Each structure stands twice: as structure tokens, then as C-alpha cells.
CSV table of C-alpha atoms in Angstrom, one decimal:
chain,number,residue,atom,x,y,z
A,1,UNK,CA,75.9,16.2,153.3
A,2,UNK,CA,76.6,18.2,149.7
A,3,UNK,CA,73.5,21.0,148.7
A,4,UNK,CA,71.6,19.1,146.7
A,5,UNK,CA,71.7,19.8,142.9
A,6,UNK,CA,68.8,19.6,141.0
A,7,UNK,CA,68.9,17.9,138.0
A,8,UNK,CA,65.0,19.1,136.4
A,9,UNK,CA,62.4,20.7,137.2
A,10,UNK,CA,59.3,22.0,135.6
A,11,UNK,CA,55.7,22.6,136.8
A,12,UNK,CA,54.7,18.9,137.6
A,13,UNK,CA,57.8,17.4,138.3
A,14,UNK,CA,61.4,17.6,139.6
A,15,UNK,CA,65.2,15.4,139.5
A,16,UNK,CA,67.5,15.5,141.6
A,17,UNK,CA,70.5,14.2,142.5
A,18,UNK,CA,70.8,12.0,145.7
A,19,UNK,CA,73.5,12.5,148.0
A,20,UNK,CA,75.4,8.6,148.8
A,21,UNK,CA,74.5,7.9,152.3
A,22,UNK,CA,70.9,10.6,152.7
A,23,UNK,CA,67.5,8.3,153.8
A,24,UNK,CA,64.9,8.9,150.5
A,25,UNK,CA,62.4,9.4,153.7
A,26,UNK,CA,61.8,8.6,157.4
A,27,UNK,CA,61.3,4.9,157.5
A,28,UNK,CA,61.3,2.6,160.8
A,29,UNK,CA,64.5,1.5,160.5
A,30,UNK,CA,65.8,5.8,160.5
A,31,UNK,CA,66.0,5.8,164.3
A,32,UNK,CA,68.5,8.5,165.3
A,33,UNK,CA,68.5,10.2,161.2
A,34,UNK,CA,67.3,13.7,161.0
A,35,UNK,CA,68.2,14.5,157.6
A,36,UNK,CA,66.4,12.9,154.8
A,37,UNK,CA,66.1,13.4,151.0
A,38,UNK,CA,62.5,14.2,151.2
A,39,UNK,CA,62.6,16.7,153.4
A,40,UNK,CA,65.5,19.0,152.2
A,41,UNK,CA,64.0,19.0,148.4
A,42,UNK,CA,60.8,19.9,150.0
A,43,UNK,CA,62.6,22.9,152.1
A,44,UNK,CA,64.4,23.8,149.3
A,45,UNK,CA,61.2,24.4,146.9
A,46,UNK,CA,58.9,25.2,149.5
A,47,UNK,CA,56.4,22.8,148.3
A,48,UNK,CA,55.4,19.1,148.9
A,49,UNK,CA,57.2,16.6,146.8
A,50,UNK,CA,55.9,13.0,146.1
A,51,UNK,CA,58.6,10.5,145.5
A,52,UNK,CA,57.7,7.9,142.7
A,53,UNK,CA,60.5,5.1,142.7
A,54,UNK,CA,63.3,4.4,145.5
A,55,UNK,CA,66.9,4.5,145.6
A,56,UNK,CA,68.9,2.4,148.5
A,57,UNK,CA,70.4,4.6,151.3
A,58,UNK,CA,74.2,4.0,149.9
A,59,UNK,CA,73.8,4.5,145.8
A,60,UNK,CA,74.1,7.6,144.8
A,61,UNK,CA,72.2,9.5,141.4
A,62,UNK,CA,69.5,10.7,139.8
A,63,UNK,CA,65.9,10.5,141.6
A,64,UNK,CA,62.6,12.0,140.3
A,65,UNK,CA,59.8,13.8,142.7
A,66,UNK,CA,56.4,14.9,141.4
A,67,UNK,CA,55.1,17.9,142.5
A,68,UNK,CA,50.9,16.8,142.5
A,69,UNK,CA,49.7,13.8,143.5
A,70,UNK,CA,48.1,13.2,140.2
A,71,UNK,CA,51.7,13.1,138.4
A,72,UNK,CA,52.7,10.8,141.2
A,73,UNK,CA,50.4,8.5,141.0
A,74,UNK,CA,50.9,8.6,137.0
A,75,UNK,CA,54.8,7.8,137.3
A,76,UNK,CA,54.0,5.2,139.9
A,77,UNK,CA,52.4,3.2,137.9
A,78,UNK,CA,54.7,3.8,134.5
A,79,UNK,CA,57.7,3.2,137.2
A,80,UNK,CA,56.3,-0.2,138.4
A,81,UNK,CA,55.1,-1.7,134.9
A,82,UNK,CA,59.4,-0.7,134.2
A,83,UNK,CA,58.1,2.3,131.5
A,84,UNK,CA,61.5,3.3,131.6
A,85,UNK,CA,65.3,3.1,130.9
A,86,UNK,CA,67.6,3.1,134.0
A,87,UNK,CA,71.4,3.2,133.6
A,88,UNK,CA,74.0,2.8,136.6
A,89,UNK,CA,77.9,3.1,136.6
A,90,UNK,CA,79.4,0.3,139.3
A,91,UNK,CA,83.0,-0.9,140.6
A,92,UNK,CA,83.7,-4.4,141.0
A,93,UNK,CA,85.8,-6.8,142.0
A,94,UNK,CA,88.2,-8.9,138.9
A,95,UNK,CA,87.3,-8.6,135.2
A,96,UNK,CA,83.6,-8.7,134.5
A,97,UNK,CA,82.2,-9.9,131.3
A,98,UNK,CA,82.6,-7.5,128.4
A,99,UNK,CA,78.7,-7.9,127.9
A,100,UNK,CA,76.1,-10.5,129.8
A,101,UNK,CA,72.2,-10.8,130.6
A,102,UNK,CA,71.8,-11.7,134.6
A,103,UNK,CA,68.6,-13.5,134.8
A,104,UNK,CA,68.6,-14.5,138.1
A,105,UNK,CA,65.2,-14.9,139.9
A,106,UNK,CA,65.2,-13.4,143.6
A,107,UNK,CA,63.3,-13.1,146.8
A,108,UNK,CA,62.4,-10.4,148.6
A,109,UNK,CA,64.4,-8.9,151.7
A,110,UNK,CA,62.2,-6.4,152.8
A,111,UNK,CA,62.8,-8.3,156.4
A,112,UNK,CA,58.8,-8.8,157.3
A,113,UNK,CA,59.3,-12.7,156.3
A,114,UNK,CA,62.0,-15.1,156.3
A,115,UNK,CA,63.9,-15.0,152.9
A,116,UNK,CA,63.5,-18.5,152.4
A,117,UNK,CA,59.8,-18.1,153.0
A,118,UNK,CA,59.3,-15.5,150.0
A,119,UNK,CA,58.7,-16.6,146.3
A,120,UNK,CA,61.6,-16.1,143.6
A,121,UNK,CA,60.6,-13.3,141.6
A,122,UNK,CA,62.1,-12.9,137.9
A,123,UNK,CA,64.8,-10.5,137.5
A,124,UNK,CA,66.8,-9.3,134.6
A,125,UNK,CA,69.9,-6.6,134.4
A,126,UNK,CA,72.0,-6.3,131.4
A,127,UNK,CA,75.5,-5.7,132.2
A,128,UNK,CA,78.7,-4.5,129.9
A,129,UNK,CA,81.9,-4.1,130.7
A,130,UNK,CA,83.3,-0.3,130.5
A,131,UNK,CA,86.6,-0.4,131.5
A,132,UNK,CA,89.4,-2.4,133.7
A,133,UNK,CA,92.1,-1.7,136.0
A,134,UNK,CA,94.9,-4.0,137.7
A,135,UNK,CA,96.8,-3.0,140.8
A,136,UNK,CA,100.4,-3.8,141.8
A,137,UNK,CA,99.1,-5.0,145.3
A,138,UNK,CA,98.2,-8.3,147.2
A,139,UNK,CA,94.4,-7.2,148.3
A,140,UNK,CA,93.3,-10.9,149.0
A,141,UNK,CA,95.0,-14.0,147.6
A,142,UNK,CA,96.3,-12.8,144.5
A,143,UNK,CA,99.7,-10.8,144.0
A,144,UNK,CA,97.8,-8.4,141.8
A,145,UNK,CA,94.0,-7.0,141.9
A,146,UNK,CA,91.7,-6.2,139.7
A,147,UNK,CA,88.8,-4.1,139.4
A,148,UNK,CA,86.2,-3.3,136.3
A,149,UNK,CA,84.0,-0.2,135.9
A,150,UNK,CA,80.1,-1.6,134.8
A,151,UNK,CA,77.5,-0.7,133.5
A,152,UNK,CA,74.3,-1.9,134.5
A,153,UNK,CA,70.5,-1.8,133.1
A,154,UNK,CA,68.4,-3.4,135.6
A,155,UNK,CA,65.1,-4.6,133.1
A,156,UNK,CA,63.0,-5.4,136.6
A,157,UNK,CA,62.9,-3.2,140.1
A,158,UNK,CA,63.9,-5.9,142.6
A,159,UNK,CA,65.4,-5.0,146.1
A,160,UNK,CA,69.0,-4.4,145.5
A,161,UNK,CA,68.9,-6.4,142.1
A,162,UNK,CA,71.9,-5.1,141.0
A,163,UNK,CA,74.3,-5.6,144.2
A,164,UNK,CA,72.5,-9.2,144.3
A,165,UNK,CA,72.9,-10.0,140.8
A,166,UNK,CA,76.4,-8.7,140.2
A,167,UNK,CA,77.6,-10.7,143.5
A,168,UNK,CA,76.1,-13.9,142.6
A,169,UNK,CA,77.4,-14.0,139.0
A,170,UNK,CA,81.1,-13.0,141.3
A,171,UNK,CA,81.9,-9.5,140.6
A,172,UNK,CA,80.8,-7.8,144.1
A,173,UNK,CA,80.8,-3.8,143.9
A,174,UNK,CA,83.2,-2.4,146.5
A,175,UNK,CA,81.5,-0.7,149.2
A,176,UNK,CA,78.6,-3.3,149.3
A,177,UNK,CA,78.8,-4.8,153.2
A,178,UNK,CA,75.7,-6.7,152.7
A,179,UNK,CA,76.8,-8.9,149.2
A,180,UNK,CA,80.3,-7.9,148.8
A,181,UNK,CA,84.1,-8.5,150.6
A,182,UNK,CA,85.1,-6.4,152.9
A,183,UNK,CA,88.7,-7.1,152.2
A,184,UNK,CA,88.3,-5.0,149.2
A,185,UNK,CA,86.2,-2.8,151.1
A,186,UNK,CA,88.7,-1.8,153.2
A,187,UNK,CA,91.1,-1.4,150.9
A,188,UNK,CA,89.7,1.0,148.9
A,189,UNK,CA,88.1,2.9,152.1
A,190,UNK,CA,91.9,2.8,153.7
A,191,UNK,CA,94.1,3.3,150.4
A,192,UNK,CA,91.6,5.1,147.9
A,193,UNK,CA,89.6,7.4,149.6
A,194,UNK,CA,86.6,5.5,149.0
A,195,UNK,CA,84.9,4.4,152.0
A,196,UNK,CA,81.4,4.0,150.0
A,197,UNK,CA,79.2,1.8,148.2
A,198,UNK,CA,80.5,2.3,144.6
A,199,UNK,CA,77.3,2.3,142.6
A,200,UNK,CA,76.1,5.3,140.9
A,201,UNK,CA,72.1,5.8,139.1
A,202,UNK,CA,74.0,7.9,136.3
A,203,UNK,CA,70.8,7.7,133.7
A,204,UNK,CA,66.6,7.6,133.7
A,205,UNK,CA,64.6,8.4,130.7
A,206,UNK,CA,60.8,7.8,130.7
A,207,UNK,CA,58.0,9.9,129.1
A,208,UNK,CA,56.6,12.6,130.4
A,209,UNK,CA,53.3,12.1,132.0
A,210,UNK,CA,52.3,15.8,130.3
A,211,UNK,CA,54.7,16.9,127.6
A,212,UNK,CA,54.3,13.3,126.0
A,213,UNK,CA,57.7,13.7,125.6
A,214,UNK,CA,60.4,11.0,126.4
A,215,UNK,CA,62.8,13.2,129.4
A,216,UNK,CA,66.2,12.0,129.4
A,217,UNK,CA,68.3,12.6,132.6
A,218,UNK,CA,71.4,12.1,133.5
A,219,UNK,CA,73.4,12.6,136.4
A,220,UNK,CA,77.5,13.5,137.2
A,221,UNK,CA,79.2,11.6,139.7
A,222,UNK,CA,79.9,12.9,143.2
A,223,UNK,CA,83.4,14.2,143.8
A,224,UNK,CA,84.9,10.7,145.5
A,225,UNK,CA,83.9,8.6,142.9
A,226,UNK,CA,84.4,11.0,140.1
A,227,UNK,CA,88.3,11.4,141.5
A,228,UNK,CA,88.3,7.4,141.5
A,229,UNK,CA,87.9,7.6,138.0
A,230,UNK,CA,90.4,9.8,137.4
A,231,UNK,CA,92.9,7.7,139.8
A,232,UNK,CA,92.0,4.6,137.6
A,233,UNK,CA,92.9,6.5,134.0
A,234,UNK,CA,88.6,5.9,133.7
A,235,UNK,CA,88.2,9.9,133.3
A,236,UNK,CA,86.5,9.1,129.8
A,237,UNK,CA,83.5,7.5,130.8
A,238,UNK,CA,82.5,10.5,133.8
A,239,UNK,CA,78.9,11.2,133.1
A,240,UNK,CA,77.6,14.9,133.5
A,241,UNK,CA,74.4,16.6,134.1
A,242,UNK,CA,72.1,16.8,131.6
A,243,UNK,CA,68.5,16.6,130.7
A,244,UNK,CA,66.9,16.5,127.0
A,245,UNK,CA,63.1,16.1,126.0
A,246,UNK,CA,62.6,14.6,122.9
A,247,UNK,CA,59.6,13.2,120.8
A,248,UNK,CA,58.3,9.9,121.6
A,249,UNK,CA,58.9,7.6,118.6
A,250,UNK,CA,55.6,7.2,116.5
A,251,UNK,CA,53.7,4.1,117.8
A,252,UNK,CA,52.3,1.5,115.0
A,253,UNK,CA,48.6,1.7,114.2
């Protein structure tokens, strides 16, 4: 695993970026881990560290950790009511849409019921396309294939909403084994150097539970998917790291 960079950090609260493939935390399903997110930010500070929203074992990017549990239980609650802007960089299969809304209801697969048995829960992500490429090579049953880079701004926090959603509306990201193909999995694990889910959390802004102050972060790619970029001629559209505080716009009386 990469040495974590962190992103923030001030006196109640800490970003980070999170390695692709590092656990957030020890969970039932970790038998056999012995690295986890958690616990190396929490060595590397030397203080406790409350985490205060999730991020999926394969996507990598920007996570936030309060240091108290006051400000944890603050962000908690502004993270689950969606008090904030999220922003994710994704490859996918063909030529998505140049802009759509995917308002597709979905059930929970947390595994403790059947899927069929849980209720369909609105969800809402609001992609755009950023970029395209097309390949001189017969990856499934076309002669050519094409990828797009997305953007994605999930509106609600479902599990995996944005794998899910993309899949459904037929533009799997590479790297997914759970909603996408693996022929064009293994193609760009094999040919391309990139043997990972190819979804990114490049962007979180919410305000500051103390400064009142809206915190913007955003977060560089790893080095595999920034050099996918540059392969694909998509070196314009790299995020970096960087992190801004601004004032909160005035609220109407």
C-alpha cells in the first residue's frame, strides 16, 4: 500500500486520501486483512480518528475523519441528510451520455436479507460525460472499443449507487466484478496496466461543523489511473490536491 497523503487537517478534523483496495475498518467480512484505513491514519497522528461516511474497499479518493466525537457525530448527521457535494471521476464501457439524471430506486445489499426482500429506496446521480476514447481492438463483439471518462454526483448515499446505477443505464466501470464485464476487465488488467476498479472520489465540499465555512476538497488520482489518463490523451481532466475554505453563501431571512 502507498503512505497515505493527507489531504486536511486542522484541530477537529482530518482528509485523506484512500488508497484503492485498503478496508475503511475491520469489518466481519476482513478475515485474514491486517491493514486498514483506520488504523494507519490513527498511527500516523497518534490520536483516535472517527470516520463519518464510507468509501467501498476498491474506489479510491478523498475520505474525511473527525478527530472528537462531538465533530463526528455533527458530520454524521450533515453526511446522512446529503449536506454535501460529492464528485467522482469513472471509466466505462461505450459512449455514455454527454449529460443524464439516473433516478433509479434501489435496494439494499448489505447481505443481512435477501435483496428481493428489501424496499426500493430513491436514488439519484447526475452524470456528464468528460471525455471518450476508441480502440483499434476486438475486446468483445465489436471490431473496435470504446470507453468514456464520467463524471458522477451521486445526490443520495446508496450502497454502490454509482456502480449500480451506471451498469443498469449500460455503461459498467471497468474494474467492477460485481456490476460490470469482465471481458473488459481483463482487458484492461492484461493490456493497460489496470487491474482495478476504475472509480475515483476526486471532490467533497460541505461546511465546516466549526469555521462555518464551506471546506472544499479535492483529491489527485493514484499513479495507475492517473497514467490511464495520460495513455487515453485524457491528461486534461487529472484532478490535484487541493483544499479551500470559503464563506457560506448568505442564507435568506
Amino acid at each position: 500500500m502507498p503512505s497515505l497523503t493527507l489531504l486536511y487537517q486542522d484541530a477537529h478534523l482530518v482528509a485523506v486520501h484512500k488508497p484503492a483496495g485498503l478496508l475503511v475498518h475491520r469489518t466481519a467480512l476482513a478475515r485474514g486483512e491486517r491493514e486498514f484505513l483506520l488504523q494507519r491514519l490513527r498511527d500516523r497522528l497518534n490520536q483516535r480518528v472517527y470516520p463519518v461516511h464510507r468509501l467501498d474497499r476498491p474506489t479510491s479518493g478523498v475520505m474525511v475523519f473527525a478527530l472528537t466525537p462531538d465533530i463526528a457525530a455533527r458530520l454524521c448527521e450533515a453526511f446522512a441528510e446529503q449536506q454535501l457535494d460529492k464528485r467522482y471521476l469513472a471509466v466505462v464501457r461505450g459512449i455514455a451520455p454527454e449529460s443524464e439524471r439516473l433516478d433509479y430506486p434501489l435496494r439494499d445489499e448489505n447481505g443481512s436479507r435477501p435483496k428481493a426482500e428489501m424496499p426500493a429506496m430513491p436514488a439519484v446521480t447526475d452524470i456528464t460525460r468528460l471525455d471518450s476514447v476508441e480502440l483499434p481492438v476486438q475486446v468483445d463483439r465489436y471490431p473496435q472499443a470504446r470507453y468514456s471518462l464520467v463524471e458522477a454526483r451521486p445526490l443520495s448515499g446508496r450502497h454502490h449507487q454509482i456502480r449500480r446505477h451506471l451498469s443498469r443505464r449500460g455503461y459498467p466501470i471497468i474494474g467492477d466484478t460485481r456490476h460490470g464485464k469482465s471481458v473488459h476487465n481483463r482487458f484492461f488488467a492484461r493490456h493497460l496496466e489496470a487491474p482495478r476498479l476504475l472509480l475515483a472520489a476526486t471532490g467533497l465540499a460541505f461546511e465546516h461543523p466549526v469555521f462555518k465555512q464551506r471546506l472544499t476538497l479535492e483529491c489527485a488520482l493514484d499513479a495507475p489511473m492517473a497514467a490511464l489518463f495520460e495513455h487515453f490523451g485524457w491528461a486534461g481532466h487529472l484532478p490535484v490536491d487541493r483544499q479551500r475554505l470559503t464563506p457560506l453563501p448568505a442564507r435568506n431571512p
